[in-house]
Amino acid sequence: MLSSLVPSPTIDLGAARAKNRTTTRPTTSSAPQPIDTIASPVTRTAVSLEYASLCYNMHCPLGMYIVPSNENLLVWDAVFFVHQGYYTDSILKFRLTFPASYPEKPPVVQFLTDVFHPLISQQTGVFNLAPRFRPWRPKEHHVFDVLHWVKAAFKKHALDGIKDSDCLNKEAFRYHDTTSSFAALATQSSMLSQSSSALFDRDHPSMNGKHRDGMMFRELKPQQSAALRTKLGLGEWDDEA
């Protein structure tokens, strides 16, 4: 059984978007996106195989969910639930965009959720892959390597090894000087990522200048949540857990 799930072809994603339906799980967006007419068949095949490989054990990191765009195979949307470290309980949306020359060049990782992190630009949300992939080797590196680096970058051992020259957010690099201040800002970032405006409001200021994400969250009323859990055969939440 996979520790982290990617959408299966047997799941009816369309049903989750049906009228008057809501869900606690992310679903794909029907928002129009430009169709990539430049990518070669080689690139499209490579990207397809990369997505299929996420079904292998441990390829998709625990806590991450990935959905390719309905309109553009070269755009994947993802959500990352952080389980430990300074960013514990963060819910972070990000996007992978593959260049037309993939796999010769790596995908671009852009966080759509505002997050205070040394490797993430505060202006664009772009995440720096360079510390892990210097240089990018198309025959050796794969998308699951990128995803595991994204996850690792939120852990202490990776934060300790970040160099000033790799930081896209210089302010966040103060971590090396004042750990307590960094921890407080990371915790604040985590709390903001869980807010209703960040999760459910697609017009949130953090989306300014960024593409709309394909991971849609809808807030459920208690009775709706209970009905859905019953339908899925899940027990009641344990408040003491």
PDB file of C-alpha atoms in Angstrom:
ATOM      1  CA  MET A   1       0.000   0.000   0.000  1.00  0.00           C
ATOM      2  CA  LEU A   2       1.435   3.351  -0.951  1.00  0.00           C
ATOM      3  CA  SER A   3       2.370   5.645   1.885  1.00  0.00           C
ATOM      4  CA  SER A   4       1.436   8.655  -0.210  1.00  0.00           C
ATOM      5  CA  LEU A   5      -1.246   8.654  -2.865  1.00  0.00           C
ATOM      6  CA  VAL A   6      -1.391   9.990  -6.383  1.00  0.00           C
ATOM      7  CA  PRO A   7      -4.729  10.070  -8.195  1.00  0.00           C
ATOM      8  CA  SER A   8      -5.545   6.697  -9.723  1.00  0.00           C
ATOM      9  CA  PRO A   9      -7.177   6.294 -13.168  1.00  0.00           C
ATOM     10  CA  THR A  10     -10.034   4.515 -11.383  1.00  0.00           C
ATOM     11  CA  ILE A  11     -10.940   7.600  -9.343  1.00  0.00           C
ATOM     12  CA  ASP A  12     -13.724   9.694 -10.833  1.00  0.00           C
ATOM     13  CA  LEU A  13     -12.273  13.162 -10.429  1.00  0.00           C
ATOM     14  CA  GLY A  14     -15.116  14.667 -12.425  1.00  0.00           C
ATOM     15  CA  ALA A  15     -17.665  13.507  -9.882  1.00  0.00           C
ATOM     16  CA  ALA A  16     -15.920  15.530  -7.203  1.00  0.00           C
ATOM     17  CA  ARG A  17     -16.656  18.657  -9.212  1.00  0.00           C
ATOM     18  CA  ALA A  18     -20.316  17.836  -9.782  1.00  0.00           C
ATOM     19  CA  LYS A  19     -22.918  20.417  -8.870  1.00  0.00           C
ATOM     20  CA  ASN A  20     -23.589  20.797  -5.146  1.00  0.00           C
ATOM     21  CA  ARG A  21     -20.827  18.295  -4.283  1.00  0.00           C
ATOM     22  CA  THR A  22     -18.039  19.171  -1.843  1.00  0.00           C
ATOM     23  CA  THR A  23     -14.950  17.266  -0.770  1.00  0.00           C
ATOM     24  CA  THR A  24     -12.216  17.441   1.818  1.00  0.00           C
ATOM     25  CA  ARG A  25      -9.670  16.201  -0.697  1.00  0.00           C
ATOM     26  CA  PRO A  26      -7.967  18.289  -3.394  1.00  0.00           C
ATOM     27  CA  THR A  27      -9.480  17.996  -6.875  1.00  0.00           C
ATOM     28  CA  THR A  28      -8.368  19.203 -10.255  1.00  0.00           C
ATOM     29  CA  SER A  29      -9.439  22.624 -11.448  1.00  0.00           C
ATOM     30  CA  SER A  30     -11.352  23.214 -14.659  1.00  0.00           C
ATOM     31  CA  ALA A  31      -9.780  26.660 -15.057  1.00  0.00           C
ATOM     32  CA  PRO A  32      -8.429  27.025 -18.609  1.00  0.00           C
ATOM     33  CA  GLN A  33      -4.687  26.801 -19.102  1.00  0.00           C
ATOM     34  CA  PRO A  34      -2.675  27.188 -22.304  1.00  0.00           C
ATOM     35  CA  ILE A  35      -2.147  23.975 -24.215  1.00  0.00           C
ATOM     36  CA  ASP A  36       1.530  23.259 -24.811  1.00  0.00           C
ATOM     37  CA  THR A  37       2.029  22.994 -28.565  1.00  0.00           C
ATOM     38  CA  ILE A  38       5.826  23.244 -28.403  1.00  0.00           C
ATOM     39  CA  ALA A  39       6.811  20.145 -26.466  1.00  0.00           C
ATOM     40  CA  SER A  40       8.011  17.243 -28.573  1.00  0.00           C
ATOM     41  CA  PRO A  41       6.546  13.731 -28.333  1.00  0.00           C
ATOM     42  CA  VAL A  42       9.757  12.737 -26.536  1.00  0.00           C
ATOM     43  CA  THR A  43       9.151  15.336 -23.832  1.00  0.00           C
ATOM     44  CA  ARG A  44       5.482  14.463 -23.443  1.00  0.00           C
ATOM     45  CA  THR A  45       6.329  10.773 -23.167  1.00  0.00           C
ATOM     46  CA  ALA A  46       9.044  11.480 -20.594  1.00  0.00           C
ATOM     47  CA  VAL A  47       6.654  13.545 -18.460  1.00  0.00           C
ATOM     48  CA  SER A  48       3.949  10.869 -18.697  1.00  0.00           C
ATOM     49  CA  LEU A  49       6.385   8.201 -17.550  1.00  0.00           C
ATOM     50  CA  GLU A  50       7.516  10.413 -14.681  1.00  0.00           C
ATOM     51  CA  TYR A  51       3.952  10.720 -13.436  1.00  0.00           C
ATOM     52  CA  ALA A  52       3.333   6.999 -13.793  1.00  0.00           C
ATOM     53  CA  SER A  53       6.489   6.317 -11.765  1.00  0.00           C
ATOM     54  CA  LEU A  54       4.986   8.095  -8.748  1.00  0.00           C
ATOM     55  CA  CYS A  55       2.857   4.999  -8.195  1.00  0.00           C
ATOM     56  CA  TYR A  56       5.967   3.034  -7.228  1.00  0.00           C
ATOM     57  CA  ASN A  57       6.627   2.563  -3.536  1.00  0.00           C
ATOM     58  CA  MET A  58       8.362   5.576  -1.924  1.00  0.00           C
ATOM     59  CA  HIS A  59       8.534   7.552  -5.186  1.00  0.00           C
ATOM     60  CA  CYS A  60       5.878  10.024  -4.073  1.00  0.00           C
ATOM     61  CA  PRO A  61       6.927  11.422  -0.674  1.00  0.00           C
ATOM     62  CA  LEU A  62       4.668  10.897   2.308  1.00  0.00           C
ATOM     63  CA  GLY A  63       2.360  13.872   2.729  1.00  0.00           C
ATOM     64  CA  MET A  64       2.392  14.971  -0.918  1.00  0.00           C
ATOM     65  CA  TYR A  65      -0.417  14.705  -3.457  1.00  0.00           C
ATOM     66  CA  ILE A  66       0.162  15.406  -7.142  1.00  0.00           C
ATOM     67  CA  VAL A  67      -2.376  16.097  -9.908  1.00  0.00           C
ATOM     68  CA  PRO A  68      -1.496  16.865 -13.549  1.00  0.00           C
ATOM     69  CA  SER A  69      -3.458  19.589 -15.300  1.00  0.00           C
ATOM     70  CA  ASN A  70      -6.395  18.442 -17.421  1.00  0.00           C
ATOM     71  CA  GLU A  71      -5.364  20.845 -20.175  1.00  0.00           C
ATOM     72  CA  ASN A  72      -1.573  20.764 -20.052  1.00  0.00           C
ATOM     73  CA  LEU A  73       0.455  17.644 -19.337  1.00  0.00           C
ATOM     74  CA  LEU A  74       3.512  19.763 -18.579  1.00  0.00           C
ATOM     75  CA  VAL A  75       1.873  21.416 -15.561  1.00  0.00           C
ATOM     76  CA  TRP A  76       1.385  19.510 -12.316  1.00  0.00           C
ATOM     77  CA  ASP A  77      -0.233  20.900  -9.174  1.00  0.00           C
ATOM     78  CA  ALA A  78       0.641  19.579  -5.745  1.00  0.00           C
ATOM     79  CA  VAL A  79      -0.089  20.001  -2.064  1.00  0.00           C
ATOM     80  CA  PHE A  80       2.384  19.193   0.695  1.00  0.00           C
ATOM     81  CA  PHE A  81       1.248  18.471   4.259  1.00  0.00           C
ATOM     82  CA  VAL A  82       4.299  19.031   6.483  1.00  0.00           C
ATOM     83  CA  HIS A  83       4.465  16.561   9.365  1.00  0.00           C
ATOM     84  CA  GLN A  84       7.491  17.658  11.356  1.00  0.00           C
ATOM     85  CA  GLY A  85      10.101  20.346  11.903  1.00  0.00           C
ATOM     86  CA  TYR A  86       9.818  24.125  12.023  1.00  0.00           C
ATOM     87  CA  TYR A  87       6.972  24.050   9.480  1.00  0.00           C
ATOM     88  CA  THR A  88       4.884  21.346  11.188  1.00  0.00           C
ATOM     89  CA  ASP A  89       1.206  21.369  10.133  1.00  0.00           C
ATOM     90  CA  SER A  90       1.815  23.621   7.131  1.00  0.00           C
ATOM     91  CA  ILE A  91      -0.406  23.000   4.105  1.00  0.00           C
ATOM     92  CA  LEU A  92       1.591  24.158   1.109  1.00  0.00           C
ATOM     93  CA  LYS A  93       0.419  24.284  -2.482  1.00  0.00           C
ATOM     94  CA  PHE A  94       3.052  24.275  -5.201  1.00  0.00           C
ATOM     95  CA  ARG A  95       3.330  23.743  -8.950  1.00  0.00           C
ATOM     96  CA  LEU A  96       5.752  21.930 -11.220  1.00  0.00           C
ATOM     97  CA  THR A  97       6.091  23.263 -14.751  1.00  0.00           C
ATOM     98  CA  PHE A  98       8.118  21.220 -17.213  1.00  0.00           C
ATOM     99  CA  PRO A  99      10.127  22.978 -19.939  1.00  0.00           C
ATOM    100  CA  ALA A 100       9.639  21.967 -23.564  1.00  0.00           C
ATOM    101  CA  SER A 101      13.171  20.556 -23.452  1.00  0.00           C
ATOM    102  CA  TYR A 102      12.508  18.190 -20.529  1.00  0.00           C
ATOM    103  CA  PRO A 103      14.301  15.985 -19.465  1.00  0.00           C
ATOM    104  CA  GLU A 104      17.336  17.976 -20.589  1.00  0.00           C
ATOM    105  CA  LYS A 105      16.323  20.772 -18.212  1.00  0.00           C
ATOM    106  CA  PRO A 106      14.600  20.377 -14.808  1.00  0.00           C
ATOM    107  CA  PRO A 107      11.030  21.394 -14.015  1.00  0.00           C
ATOM    108  CA  VAL A 108      10.378  24.718 -12.322  1.00  0.00           C
ATOM    109  CA  VAL A 109       8.943  24.441  -8.799  1.00  0.00           C
ATOM    110  CA  GLN A 110       6.794  27.388  -7.704  1.00  0.00           C
ATOM    111  CA  PHE A 111       5.034  27.635  -4.344  1.00  0.00           C
ATOM    112  CA  LEU A 112       1.559  29.131  -4.597  1.00  0.00           C
ATOM    113  CA  THR A 113       1.177  29.341  -0.826  1.00  0.00           C
ATOM    114  CA  ASP A 114       3.168  32.088   0.859  1.00  0.00           C
ATOM    115  CA  VAL A 115       5.939  30.454   2.875  1.00  0.00           C
ATOM    116  CA  PHE A 116       8.915  31.947   4.706  1.00  0.00           C
ATOM    117  CA  HIS A 117      11.843  29.801   3.529  1.00  0.00           C
ATOM    118  CA  PRO A 118      15.430  30.575   2.428  1.00  0.00           C
ATOM    119  CA  LEU A 119      15.070  28.737  -0.891  1.00  0.00           C
ATOM    120  CA  ILE A 120      11.700  30.259  -1.853  1.00  0.00           C
ATOM    121  CA  SER A 121      11.366  33.678  -3.474  1.00  0.00           C
ATOM    122  CA  GLN A 122       8.918  35.911  -1.624  1.00  0.00           C
ATOM    123  CA  GLN A 123       8.064  37.683  -4.893  1.00  0.00           C
ATOM    124  CA  THR A 124       7.402  34.727  -7.210  1.00  0.00           C
ATOM    125  CA  GLY A 125       7.289  31.641  -4.989  1.00  0.00           C
ATOM    126  CA  VAL A 126       9.983  29.956  -7.102  1.00  0.00           C
ATOM    127  CA  PHE A 127      11.908  27.267  -5.221  1.00  0.00           C
ATOM    128  CA  ASN A 128      15.658  26.872  -5.782  1.00  0.00           C
ATOM    129  CA  LEU A 129      16.589  23.344  -6.872  1.00  0.00           C
ATOM    130  CA  ALA A 130      20.297  24.145  -7.283  1.00  0.00           C
ATOM    131  CA  PRO A 131      21.567  22.983  -3.865  1.00  0.00           C
ATOM    132  CA  ARG A 132      20.450  19.438  -4.687  1.00  0.00           C
ATOM    133  CA  PHE A 133      20.800  19.380  -8.476  1.00  0.00           C
ATOM    134  CA  ARG A 134      24.050  21.061  -9.385  1.00  0.00           C
ATOM    135  CA  PRO A 135      24.069  20.332 -12.253  1.00  0.00           C
ATOM    136  CA  TRP A 136      20.836  18.695 -13.385  1.00  0.00           C
ATOM    137  CA  ARG A 137      21.625  15.297 -14.962  1.00  0.00           C
ATOM    138  CA  PRO A 138      18.735  14.188 -17.221  1.00  0.00           C
ATOM    139  CA  LYS A 139      19.704  10.511 -17.215  1.00  0.00           C
ATOM    140  CA  GLU A 140      20.143  10.397 -13.455  1.00  0.00           C
ATOM    141  CA  HIS A 141      17.631  12.827 -11.941  1.00  0.00           C
ATOM    142  CA  HIS A 142      13.864  12.374 -11.971  1.00  0.00           C
ATOM    143  CA  VAL A 143      10.756  14.151 -10.737  1.00  0.00           C
ATOM    144  CA  PHE A 144      10.522  11.980  -7.632  1.00  0.00           C
ATOM    145  CA  ASP A 145      14.031  13.213  -6.749  1.00  0.00           C
ATOM    146  CA  VAL A 146      12.740  16.779  -7.054  1.00  0.00           C
ATOM    147  CA  LEU A 147       9.760  16.024  -4.811  1.00  0.00           C
ATOM    148  CA  HIS A 148      11.926  14.404  -2.162  1.00  0.00           C
ATOM    149  CA  TRP A 149      14.258  17.422  -2.215  1.00  0.00           C
ATOM    150  CA  VAL A 150      11.285  19.767  -1.760  1.00  0.00           C
ATOM    151  CA  LYS A 151      10.254  17.772   1.300  1.00  0.00           C
ATOM    152  CA  ALA A 152      13.785  17.521   2.674  1.00  0.00           C
ATOM    153  CA  ALA A 153      14.313  21.282   2.332  1.00  0.00           C
ATOM    154  CA  PHE A 154      11.829  21.841   5.163  1.00  0.00           C
ATOM    155  CA  LYS A 155      13.832  19.710   7.596  1.00  0.00           C
ATOM    156  CA  LYS A 156      16.563  20.923   9.941  1.00  0.00           C
ATOM    157  CA  HIS A 157      19.443  19.027   8.358  1.00  0.00           C
ATOM    158  CA  ALA A 158      18.771  20.608   4.966  1.00  0.00           C
ATOM    159  CA  LEU A 159      18.229  24.080   6.422  1.00  0.00           C
ATOM    160  CA  ASP A 160      21.573  23.775   8.222  1.00  0.00           C
ATOM    161  CA  GLY A 161      23.342  23.113   4.934  1.00  0.00           C
ATOM    162  CA  ILE A 162      21.890  25.957   2.879  1.00  0.00           C
ATOM    163  CA  LYS A 163      24.455  28.487   1.648  1.00  0.00           C
ATOM    164  CA  ASP A 164      23.862  32.212   1.381  1.00  0.00           C
ATOM    165  CA  SER A 165      24.521  32.132  -2.380  1.00  0.00           C
ATOM    166  CA  ASP A 166      21.609  29.718  -2.875  1.00  0.00           C
ATOM    167  CA  CYS A 167      19.067  31.755  -0.905  1.00  0.00           C
ATOM    168  CA  LEU A 168      16.247  33.381  -2.826  1.00  0.00           C
ATOM    169  CA  ASN A 169      14.926  34.827   0.433  1.00  0.00           C
ATOM    170  CA  LYS A 170      17.870  36.506   2.162  1.00  0.00           C
ATOM    171  CA  GLU A 171      15.764  37.505   5.163  1.00  0.00           C
ATOM    172  CA  ALA A 172      14.949  33.867   5.866  1.00  0.00           C
ATOM    173  CA  PHE A 173      18.668  33.057   5.828  1.00  0.00           C
ATOM    174  CA  ARG A 174      18.888  34.724   9.230  1.00  0.00           C
ATOM    175  CA  TYR A 175      18.050  31.229  10.423  1.00  0.00           C
ATOM    176  CA  HIS A 176      21.784  30.643  10.735  1.00  0.00           C
ATOM    177  CA  ASP A 177      22.103  33.607  13.107  1.00  0.00           C
ATOM    178  CA  THR A 178      18.942  33.508  15.207  1.00  0.00           C
ATOM    179  CA  THR A 179      17.281  30.116  15.222  1.00  0.00           C
ATOM    180  CA  SER A 180      14.557  31.196  17.635  1.00  0.00           C
ATOM    181  CA  SER A 181      13.490  34.096  15.393  1.00  0.00           C
ATOM    182  CA  PHE A 182      13.424  31.834  12.364  1.00  0.00           C
ATOM    183  CA  ALA A 183      11.387  29.218  14.225  1.00  0.00           C
ATOM    184  CA  ALA A 184       8.821  31.857  15.196  1.00  0.00           C
ATOM    185  CA  LEU A 185       8.495  33.089  11.611  1.00  0.00           C
ATOM    186  CA  ALA A 186       8.271  29.539  10.256  1.00  0.00           C
ATOM    187  CA  THR A 187       5.512  28.765  12.768  1.00  0.00           C
ATOM    188  CA  GLN A 188       3.660  31.911  11.750  1.00  0.00           C
ATOM    189  CA  SER A 189       4.004  30.881   8.104  1.00  0.00           C
ATOM    190  CA  SER A 190       2.578  27.468   8.980  1.00  0.00           C
ATOM    191  CA  MET A 191      -0.423  28.969  10.770  1.00  0.00           C
ATOM    192  CA  LEU A 192      -1.176  31.280   7.839  1.00  0.00           C
ATOM    193  CA  SER A 193      -1.055  28.359   5.406  1.00  0.00           C
ATOM    194  CA  GLN A 194      -3.856  26.691   7.396  1.00  0.00           C
ATOM    195  CA  SER A 195      -6.109  29.734   7.352  1.00  0.00           C
ATOM    196  CA  SER A 196      -9.409  29.636   5.491  1.00  0.00           C
ATOM    197  CA  SER A 197      -8.317  32.474   3.226  1.00  0.00           C
ATOM    198  CA  ALA A 198      -5.155  30.624   2.159  1.00  0.00           C
ATOM    199  CA  LEU A 199      -6.925  27.290   1.634  1.00  0.00           C
ATOM    200  CA  PHE A 200     -10.282  28.299   0.215  1.00  0.00           C
ATOM    201  CA  ASP A 201      -9.927  31.831  -1.208  1.00  0.00           C
ATOM    202  CA  ARG A 202      -8.467  31.754  -4.722  1.00  0.00           C
ATOM    203  CA  ASP A 203      -8.323  35.569  -4.693  1.00  0.00           C
ATOM    204  CA  HIS A 204      -6.067  35.625  -1.628  1.00  0.00           C
ATOM    205  CA  PRO A 205      -3.265  38.255  -1.917  1.00  0.00           C
ATOM    206  CA  SER A 206      -0.682  35.460  -1.931  1.00  0.00           C
ATOM    207  CA  MET A 207      -1.925  34.555  -5.430  1.00  0.00           C
ATOM    208  CA  ASN A 208      -0.998  37.941  -6.901  1.00  0.00           C
ATOM    209  CA  GLY A 209       1.228  37.453  -9.917  1.00  0.00           C
ATOM    210  CA  LYS A 210       0.929  33.660  -9.729  1.00  0.00           C
ATOM    211  CA  HIS A 211      -1.015  31.137 -11.769  1.00  0.00           C
ATOM    212  CA  ARG A 212      -4.179  29.807 -10.200  1.00  0.00           C
ATOM    213  CA  ASP A 213      -3.585  26.391  -8.703  1.00  0.00           C
ATOM    214  CA  GLY A 214      -5.411  23.240  -9.717  1.00  0.00           C
ATOM    215  CA  MET A 215      -5.746  21.983  -6.161  1.00  0.00           C
ATOM    216  CA  MET A 216      -9.174  23.097  -4.997  1.00  0.00           C
ATOM    217  CA  PHE A 217     -10.191  22.812  -1.347  1.00  0.00           C
ATOM    218  CA  ARG A 218     -13.762  23.232  -0.185  1.00  0.00           C
ATOM    219  CA  GLU A 219     -14.801  23.713   3.415  1.00  0.00           C
ATOM    220  CA  LEU A 220     -17.326  21.186   4.693  1.00  0.00           C
ATOM    221  CA  LYS A 221     -19.974  21.721   7.311  1.00  0.00           C
ATOM    222  CA  PRO A 222     -19.894  19.204  10.208  1.00  0.00           C
ATOM    223  CA  GLN A 223     -22.844  17.241   8.838  1.00  0.00           C
ATOM    224  CA  GLN A 224     -21.291  17.094   5.376  1.00  0.00           C
ATOM    225  CA  SER A 225     -18.022  15.842   6.833  1.00  0.00           C
ATOM    226  CA  ALA A 226     -19.825  13.195   8.869  1.00  0.00           C
ATOM    227  CA  ALA A 227     -21.765  11.984   5.825  1.00  0.00           C
ATOM    228  CA  LEU A 228     -18.609  11.769   3.727  1.00  0.00           C
ATOM    229  CA  ARG A 229     -16.724   9.867   6.412  1.00  0.00           C
ATOM    230  CA  THR A 230     -19.614   7.417   6.729  1.00  0.00           C
ATOM    231  CA  LYS A 231     -19.651   6.908   2.967  1.00  0.00           C
ATOM    232  CA  LEU A 232     -15.911   6.194   2.971  1.00  0.00           C
ATOM    233  CA  GLY A 233     -16.166   3.869   5.965  1.00  0.00           C
ATOM    234  CA  LEU A 234     -14.064   6.099   8.224  1.00  0.00           C
ATOM    235  CA  GLY A 235     -14.524   6.358  11.961  1.00  0.00           C
ATOM    236  CA  GLU A 236     -15.141   9.487  13.972  1.00  0.00           C
ATOM    237  CA  TRP A 237     -12.300  11.899  14.701  1.00  0.00           C
ATOM    238  CA  ASP A 238     -10.613  11.180  18.007  1.00  0.00           C
ATOM    239  CA  ASP A 239     -10.191  14.558  19.742  1.00  0.00           C
ATOM    240  CA  GLU A 240      -7.760  13.021  22.209  1.00  0.00           C
ATOM    241  CA  ALA A 241      -5.510  11.491  19.573  1.00  0.00           C
TER     242      ALA A 241
END
